[in-house]
Coordinates of C-alpha atoms (C1' of nucleotides) in Angstrom, one line a residue:
Chain A
M1 CA 21.4 22.4 6.8
Y2 CA 17.7 22.5 6.2
S3 CA 16.2 24.7 9.0
G4 CA 12.6 25.4 8.1
C5 CA 10.4 25.4 4.9
M6 CA 10.2 21.6 4.7
S7 CA 8.5 18.8 6.7
T8 CA 10.8 16.6 8.8
P9 CA 10.7 13.5 6.6
E10 CA 11.3 15.8 3.6
R11 CA 14.4 17.3 5.3
L12 CA 15.6 13.9 6.2
I13 CA 15.4 12.6 2.6
E14 CA 17.1 15.7 1.2
S15 CA 19.9 15.6 3.7
T16 CA 20.4 11.9 3.0
R17 CA 20.5 12.6 -0.8
E18 CA 23.2 15.1 -0.3
L19 CA 25.3 12.9 2.0
L20 CA 24.9 9.9 -0.3
W21 CA 26.2 12.0 -3.1
E22 CA 29.1 13.3 -1.1
R23 CA 30.1 10.3 0.9
G24 CA 28.2 7.3 -0.4
Y25 CA 26.1 4.9 1.6
V26 CA 28.9 3.4 3.7
G27 CA 30.2 6.8 4.5
T28 CA 26.9 8.3 5.6
S29 CA 25.8 7.9 9.2
P30 CA 22.4 8.5 10.6
K31 CA 24.0 11.0 13.0
A32 CA 25.3 13.1 10.1
I33 CA 21.9 12.9 8.4
L34 CA 20.2 14.1 11.6
E35 CA 22.6 17.0 12.1
R36 CA 22.1 18.2 8.6
A37 CA 18.4 17.8 8.7
G38 CA 18.2 19.5 12.1
A39 CA 16.2 16.6 13.6
G40 CA 16.6 14.2 16.5
Q41 CA 17.0 10.5 16.4
G42 CA 13.4 9.8 17.3
S43 CA 12.2 11.7 14.2
M44 CA 14.1 9.5 11.8
Y45 CA 13.1 6.2 13.4
H46 CA 9.5 7.4 13.5
H47 CA 9.3 8.2 9.8
F48 CA 11.6 5.5 8.5
K49 CA 12.5 1.9 9.5
G50 CA 16.2 2.7 9.7
K51 CA 19.1 3.8 7.6
P52 CA 18.5 1.4 4.7
D53 CA 14.8 2.5 4.5
L54 CA 15.7 6.2 4.5
A55 CA 18.5 5.6 1.9
L56 CA 16.0 3.8 -0.3
A57 CA 13.7 6.8 -0.3
A58 CA 16.6 9.1 -1.0
I59 CA 18.1 7.0 -3.8
R60 CA 14.7 6.6 -5.5
R61 CA 14.2 10.3 -5.6
T62 CA 17.7 11.0 -6.9
A63 CA 17.2 8.3 -9.5
D64 CA 13.9 9.7 -10.6
D65 CA 15.4 13.2 -10.8
L66 CA 18.3 12.1 -12.9
R67 CA 16.1 10.2 -15.3
A68 CA 13.9 13.2 -15.7
T69 CA 16.9 15.5 -16.3
A70 CA 18.3 13.1 -18.9
E71 CA 15.0 12.6 -20.7
R72 CA 14.5 16.4 -20.9
V73 CA 17.6 16.6 -23.0
L74 CA 17.3 13.3 -24.9
A75 CA 13.7 14.0 -25.9
G76 CA 14.4 17.6 -26.7
P77 CA 14.7 19.3 -30.1
G78 CA 17.3 18.5 -32.8
T79 CA 18.6 15.6 -34.7
P80 CA 19.5 12.3 -32.9
Y81 CA 23.2 13.3 -33.0
E82 CA 22.4 16.8 -31.7
R83 CA 20.4 15.3 -28.8
I84 CA 23.1 12.9 -27.8
E85 CA 25.6 15.8 -28.1
A86 CA 23.3 17.9 -25.9
Y87 CA 23.2 15.0 -23.3
L88 CA 27.0 14.8 -23.3
L89 CA 27.5 18.5 -23.1
R90 CA 24.8 19.3 -20.6
E91 CA 25.9 21.3 -17.6
R92 CA 27.3 19.1 -14.8
D93 CA 28.9 19.5 -11.5
V94 CA 31.7 17.2 -12.7
L95 CA 33.8 17.0 -9.6
R96 CA 30.9 16.0 -7.5
G97 CA 30.5 12.9 -9.7
C98 CA 27.2 11.2 -10.7
P99 CA 24.8 10.9 -7.7
V100 CA 23.5 7.6 -9.1
G101 CA 26.6 6.2 -10.7
R102 CA 28.7 6.6 -7.6
L103 CA 26.4 4.3 -5.7
T104 CA 27.6 1.4 -7.8
M105 CA 30.9 1.6 -6.0
D106 CA 29.1 1.2 -2.7
P107 CA 29.4 -2.4 -1.5
D108 CA 26.3 -2.2 0.7
V109 CA 24.2 -0.8 -2.2
I110 CA 25.3 -3.5 -4.6
A111 CA 24.7 -6.1 -2.0
S112 CA 21.1 -5.1 -1.7
E113 CA 18.6 -5.9 -4.4
E114 CA 16.3 -3.1 -3.2
L115 CA 18.9 -0.4 -3.1
R116 CA 20.5 -1.3 -6.4
A117 CA 17.2 -1.5 -8.3
P118 CA 16.7 2.3 -8.8
V119 CA 20.3 2.7 -9.8
D120 CA 20.0 -0.1 -12.3
E121 CA 16.7 1.1 -13.7
T122 CA 18.0 4.7 -14.2
I123 CA 21.1 3.7 -16.0
A124 CA 19.3 1.1 -18.1
F125 CA 16.7 3.7 -19.1
I126 CA 19.2 6.4 -20.2
R127 CA 21.2 3.8 -22.1
Q128 CA 18.1 2.6 -23.9
R129 CA 17.0 6.1 -24.8
I130 CA 20.4 6.8 -26.4
A131 CA 20.2 3.4 -28.2
E132 CA 16.9 4.5 -29.7
L133 CA 18.3 7.8 -30.8
V134 CA 21.2 6.0 -32.5
E135 CA 18.8 3.7 -34.3
E136 CA 16.8 6.6 -35.4
G137 CA 19.9 8.4 -36.6
K138 CA 20.9 5.3 -38.6
R139 CA 17.6 5.4 -40.4
Q140 CA 18.1 9.0 -41.2
G141 CA 21.6 8.2 -42.5
Q142 CA 23.2 10.3 -39.8
F143 CA 25.1 7.4 -38.3
A144 CA 26.9 4.6 -40.0
P145 CA 24.5 1.6 -40.5
G146 CA 27.2 -0.7 -39.0
L147 CA 26.8 0.9 -35.6
D148 CA 24.8 -0.9 -32.9
G149 CA 22.5 1.3 -30.9
E150 CA 22.8 -0.6 -27.7
E151 CA 26.5 -0.6 -27.9
I152 CA 26.8 3.1 -28.7
G153 CA 24.4 3.8 -25.9
A154 CA 26.6 1.9 -23.5
A155 CA 29.7 3.7 -24.8
V156 CA 28.1 7.1 -24.5
L157 CA 26.9 6.5 -20.9
A158 CA 30.2 4.8 -20.0
T159 CA 32.1 7.8 -21.3
V160 CA 30.1 10.1 -19.0
Q161 CA 30.4 7.8 -16.0
G162 CA 34.1 7.2 -16.6
G163 CA 34.6 10.9 -17.2
Y164 CA 33.7 11.6 -13.6
V165 CA 36.3 9.1 -12.5
L166 CA 39.0 10.8 -14.6
A167 CA 38.0 14.2 -13.4
R168 CA 37.9 13.3 -9.7
A169 CA 41.3 11.5 -10.0
S170 CA 42.9 14.6 -11.5
G171 CA 41.0 17.1 -9.4
S172 CA 39.9 18.9 -12.5
P173 CA 36.8 18.8 -14.8
A174 CA 39.1 19.0 -17.8
A175 CA 39.5 15.3 -18.2
F176 CA 35.7 14.8 -18.3
D177 CA 35.4 17.4 -21.1
A178 CA 38.3 15.8 -23.0
G179 CA 36.6 12.4 -22.9
V180 CA 33.4 13.8 -24.1
R181 CA 35.0 15.7 -26.9
G182 CA 36.9 12.6 -27.9
L183 CA 33.8 10.6 -28.1
L184 CA 31.9 13.3 -30.0
S185 CA 34.8 13.5 -32.5
L186 CA 34.4 9.8 -33.1
L187 CA 30.6 10.0 -33.3
T188 CA 30.4 13.1 -35.6
P189 CA 28.3 12.3 -38.6
P190 CA 30.1 12.9 -41.9
A191 CA 29.2 16.4 -43.2
T192 CA 26.5 16.0 -45.8
G193 CA 25.8 19.7 -46.4
K194 CA 27.7 22.4 -48.2
D195 CA 30.9 22.4 -46.2
R196 CA 33.9 20.2 -46.8
Chain Y
M1 CA 43.1 -14.9 4.8
Y2 CA 46.9 -14.9 4.5
S3 CA 48.1 -17.5 6.9
G4 CA 51.8 -18.0 6.3
C5 CA 54.3 -17.5 3.4
M6 CA 54.5 -13.7 3.9
S7 CA 55.9 -11.3 6.4
T8 CA 53.4 -9.5 8.6
P9 CA 53.7 -6.1 7.0
E10 CA 53.3 -7.8 3.6
R11 CA 50.2 -9.6 4.8
L12 CA 48.8 -6.3 6.1
I13 CA 49.4 -4.6 2.8
E14 CA 47.8 -7.4 0.8
S15 CA 44.8 -7.6 3.0
T16 CA 44.3 -3.9 2.8
R17 CA 44.6 -4.0 -1.0
E18 CA 41.8 -6.5 -1.1
L19 CA 39.6 -4.7 1.2
L20 CA 40.1 -1.3 -0.5
W21 CA 39.1 -3.0 -3.7
E22 CA 36.0 -4.6 -2.2
R23 CA 34.8 -1.9 0.2
G24 CA 36.8 1.3 -0.5
Y25 CA 38.7 3.3 2.1
V26 CA 35.7 4.4 4.1
G27 CA 34.3 0.9 4.3
T28 CA 37.6 -0.7 5.4
S29 CA 38.3 -0.9 9.1
P30 CA 41.6 -1.7 10.7
K31 CA 39.9 -4.6 12.5
A32 CA 38.8 -6.1 9.2
I33 CA 42.3 -5.8 7.9
L34 CA 43.8 -7.5 10.9
E35 CA 41.4 -10.3 10.8
R36 CA 42.2 -11.0 7.1
A37 CA 45.9 -10.7 7.7
G38 CA 45.8 -12.9 10.8
A39 CA 47.6 -10.3 12.8
G40 CA 47.0 -8.4 16.1
Q41 CA 46.4 -4.7 16.6
G42 CA 49.9 -4.1 17.8
S43 CA 51.5 -5.5 14.6
M44 CA 49.8 -3.0 12.5
Y45 CA 50.6 0.0 14.6
H46 CA 54.2 -1.2 14.9
H47 CA 54.7 -1.3 11.1
F48 CA 52.4 1.6 10.1
K49 CA 51.5 4.9 11.6
G50 CA 47.8 4.1 11.2
K51 CA 45.0 3.4 8.7
P52 CA 45.9 6.2 6.3
D53 CA 49.6 5.1 6.3
L54 CA 48.8 1.5 5.6
A55 CA 46.2 2.5 3.0
L56 CA 48.9 4.6 1.2
A57 CA 51.2 1.7 1.0
A58 CA 48.4 -0.5 -0.4
I59 CA 47.2 2.1 -2.9
R60 CA 50.7 2.7 -4.1
R61 CA 51.2 -1.0 -4.8
T62 CA 47.9 -1.4 -6.5
A63 CA 48.5 1.6 -8.6
D64 CA 52.0 0.4 -9.7
D65 CA 50.5 -3.0 -10.5
L66 CA 47.8 -1.6 -12.7
R67 CA 50.2 0.7 -14.5
A68 CA 52.5 -2.3 -15.2
T69 CA 49.6 -4.4 -16.4
A70 CA 48.4 -1.7 -18.8
E71 CA 51.8 -0.9 -20.1
R72 CA 52.4 -4.6 -20.8
V73 CA 49.4 -4.5 -23.3
L74 CA 49.9 -0.9 -24.6
A75 CA 53.6 -1.5 -25.3
G76 CA 52.9 -4.9 -26.8
P77 CA 52.9 -6.1 -30.4
G78 CA 50.6 -4.8 -33.1
T79 CA 49.5 -1.6 -34.7
P80 CA 48.4 1.3 -32.5
Y81 CA 44.7 0.4 -33.1
E82 CA 45.4 -3.3 -32.2
R83 CA 47.2 -2.3 -29.0
I84 CA 44.3 0.0 -27.9
E85 CA 41.9 -2.8 -28.8
A86 CA 44.0 -5.2 -26.8
Y87 CA 43.8 -2.8 -23.8
L88 CA 40.1 -2.6 -24.1
L89 CA 39.6 -6.3 -24.5
R90 CA 42.1 -7.4 -21.9
E91 CA 40.7 -9.9 -19.3
R92 CA 39.1 -8.1 -16.4
D93 CA 37.1 -9.1 -13.4
V94 CA 34.5 -6.6 -14.5
L95 CA 32.1 -6.9 -11.6
R96 CA 34.8 -6.2 -9.1
G97 CA 35.4 -2.8 -10.7
C98 CA 38.7 -1.0 -11.1
P99 CA 40.9 -1.2 -8.0
V100 CA 42.3 2.3 -8.7
G101 CA 39.3 4.0 -10.3
R102 CA 36.9 3.0 -7.5
L103 CA 39.0 5.0 -5.1
T104 CA 38.0 8.2 -6.8
M105 CA 34.5 7.8 -5.3
D106 CA 36.0 7.7 -1.8
P107 CA 35.6 11.0 -0.1
D108 CA 38.5 10.5 2.2
V109 CA 40.9 9.5 -0.6
I110 CA 39.9 12.5 -2.7
A111 CA 40.3 14.8 0.3
S112 CA 43.9 13.6 0.9
E113 CA 46.6 14.8 -1.5
E114 CA 48.8 11.9 -0.6
L115 CA 46.2 9.2 -1.1
R116 CA 44.9 10.7 -4.3
A117 CA 48.4 11.1 -5.9
P118 CA 49.0 7.5 -6.9
V119 CA 45.5 7.2 -8.3
D120 CA 45.9 10.4 -10.4
E121 CA 49.3 9.4 -11.6
T122 CA 48.2 5.9 -12.7
I123 CA 45.2 7.2 -14.6
A124 CA 47.2 10.1 -16.2
F125 CA 49.9 7.6 -17.3
I126 CA 47.5 5.2 -19.0
R127 CA 45.6 8.1 -20.6
Q128 CA 48.9 9.5 -21.9
R129 CA 50.1 6.2 -23.3
I130 CA 46.9 5.8 -25.2
A131 CA 47.2 9.4 -26.5
E132 CA 50.6 8.6 -27.8
L133 CA 49.3 5.5 -29.6
V134 CA 46.6 7.5 -31.2
E135 CA 49.1 10.1 -32.4
E136 CA 51.3 7.3 -33.8
G137 CA 48.3 5.8 -35.5
K138 CA 47.4 9.1 -37.1
R139 CA 50.9 9.4 -38.5
Q140 CA 50.5 5.9 -40.0
G141 CA 47.1 6.9 -41.5
Q142 CA 45.3 4.4 -39.2
F143 CA 43.3 7.1 -37.5
A144 CA 41.6 10.2 -38.9
P145 CA 44.0 13.2 -38.7
G146 CA 41.2 15.2 -37.1
L147 CA 41.3 13.1 -33.9
D148 CA 43.0 14.4 -30.9
G149 CA 45.2 11.9 -29.1
E150 CA 44.6 13.3 -25.6
E151 CA 40.8 13.4 -26.1
I152 CA 40.7 9.9 -27.5
G153 CA 42.8 8.7 -24.7
A154 CA 40.4 10.2 -22.2
A155 CA 37.4 8.7 -24.1
V156 CA 39.0 5.2 -24.1
L157 CA 39.9 5.3 -20.4
A158 CA 36.5 6.8 -19.5
T159 CA 34.7 4.0 -21.4
V160 CA 36.6 1.4 -19.4
Q161 CA 36.0 3.2 -16.1
G162 CA 32.3 3.9 -16.9
G163 CA 31.9 0.3 -18.2
Y164 CA 32.5 -0.9 -14.6
V165 CA 29.8 1.4 -13.4
L166 CA 27.3 0.1 -16.0
A167 CA 28.2 -3.5 -15.2
R168 CA 27.9 -3.1 -11.5
A169 CA 24.6 -1.3 -11.8
S170 CA 23.2 -4.1 -13.8
G171 CA 24.9 -6.9 -12.0
S172 CA 26.4 -8.3 -15.2
P173 CA 29.6 -7.7 -17.2
A174 CA 27.6 -7.5 -20.4
A175 CA 27.2 -3.8 -20.3
F176 CA 31.0 -3.3 -20.0
D177 CA 31.5 -5.4 -23.1
A178 CA 28.8 -3.6 -25.0
G179 CA 30.4 -0.2 -24.2
V180 CA 33.8 -1.5 -25.3
R181 CA 32.4 -2.9 -28.5
G182 CA 30.6 0.4 -29.1
L183 CA 33.8 2.4 -28.7
L184 CA 35.8 0.0 -30.9
S185 CA 33.1 0.2 -33.6
L186 CA 33.6 4.0 -33.6
L187 CA 37.3 3.7 -33.5
T188 CA 37.8 1.1 -36.2
P189 CA 40.1 2.4 -38.9
P190 CA 38.6 2.4 -42.4
A191 CA 39.6 -0.8 -44.1
T192 CA 42.5 0.1 -46.3
G193 CA 43.3 -3.4 -47.6
K194 CA 41.5 -5.6 -50.1
D195 CA 38.1 -5.7 -48.6
R196 CA 35.3 -3.1 -49.2
Chain B
dG1 C1' 57.7 -7.8 16.9
dT2 C1' 53.5 -9.4 18.5
dC3 C1' 50.1 -9.8 21.7
dT4 C1' 46.2 -8.5 24.8
dA5 C1' 44.0 -4.9 27.4
dT6 C1' 42.0 -0.5 27.5
dA7 C1' 40.2 4.2 26.1
dT8 C1' 37.3 7.1 23.5
dC9 C1' 34.3 8.0 20.4
dA10 C1' 30.9 7.0 16.6
dC11 C1' 27.4 3.8 14.7
dG12 C1' 22.8 2.1 14.3
dA13 C1' 18.9 1.2 16.9
dT14 C1' 15.5 1.2 20.9
dA15 C1' 12.7 3.0 24.9
dG16 C1' 10.1 5.9 26.8
dA17 C1' 9.1 10.8 28.4
dC18 C1' 6.8 14.9 26.7
Chain G
dG1 C1' 5.9 13.7 16.2
dT2 C1' 9.8 14.9 18.5
dC3 C1' 13.0 14.7 22.1
dT4 C1' 16.6 12.7 25.2
dA5 C1' 18.4 8.7 27.4
dT6 C1' 20.4 4.4 26.8
dC7 C1' 22.2 0.1 24.7
dG8 C1' 25.4 -3.0 22.4
dT9 C1' 28.8 -3.0 19.0
dG10 C1' 32.5 -1.5 16.2
dA11 C1' 36.1 2.0 14.8
dT12 C1' 40.6 3.8 15.6
dA13 C1' 44.3 4.4 18.5
dT14 C1' 47.4 3.8 22.7
dA15 C1' 49.7 1.3 26.6
dG16 C1' 52.2 -2.0 28.3
dA17 C1' 53.1 -7.1 29.0
dC18 C1' 55.7 -10.8 26.8

DNA sequence: GTCTATATCACGATAGAC
DNA sequence: GTCTATCGTGATATAGAC
């Protein structure tokens, strides 16, 4: 519940973001948003056209956040492999799922071009960034030349998104970690240094 | 709409399965189920205790179906690699998503031990079967001995589940296929025969 | 078994007072 | 800008006729 320290539209957006993450678009009602934001009906319809409009603002912000978080790791220090590894191993609240990816299971989000767009753009962006890293790693001889950047990018992102599914199904983050370790073991560049 | 050729409880279960796949648990109302099944309110509450009870029957059947479909491929002919490949490449209605996996994004399903159980069991089963194939492949020298069956199983299943997310985000099955190809390119056993 | 009321509450939005 | 009615509809379940 956001009591003070934020403007009303801000509190509405943040409450919506939380609820979309927890319950999805279909499972999120204006009433629940208002209760969490500590606002009345009138406030919401004054600042936003309705539920879809508010959801769009919330989804855009969540999408931008996630993109920035991913970019921080993917553009960070280290070799291409190390940066992909850092992306896969970055701290996550696994059982909560992906705040962006979970929206793809929402029929009303998928049915709306506007609501789906930020989701699509975010996922496409991360996938593309990983693809670029793979291509760079190939040039450096870190990845096998036969690998396709776009395909590996898709596989990496899919492992993360699917990892959430496995974890939530089992009620434990362990399955997510197992999937990531499995992918990393397949992706590990052949040791070129002193060891082995 | 199921008009004839099925008993009423059967029509109710099948309608529920369809709607759970399309809209999830939260997005599926008894009214919508009844309309699709061509039944009245009384019928449903006569045969089932309520929405959760009917959903449980539907989820159980969908889970059993999926498990059988997967087992048919995983226990099929071919080397371990070929059987995993066949599982990954098996025909799918990608944009509809996974009828079992999508339930993990449903807050009410995850909150209910009973509803989550069939989902968990199905996913654990498939993951375990792939793990066994990897171990078998390792013994045959088809996979690197350093690979962990359970981890690769998780990675394979996660790639599939995440592939649905990528595909639905972009509105095209292409991303699913790319992820699968990417994983297969990482998993491909080193050619041991005449070539290379 | 199946049907049609009916009940109760929530949903999503609007109107208008303050 | 924010609030409290109020509206029409749908969700979920029960009651009781047939």
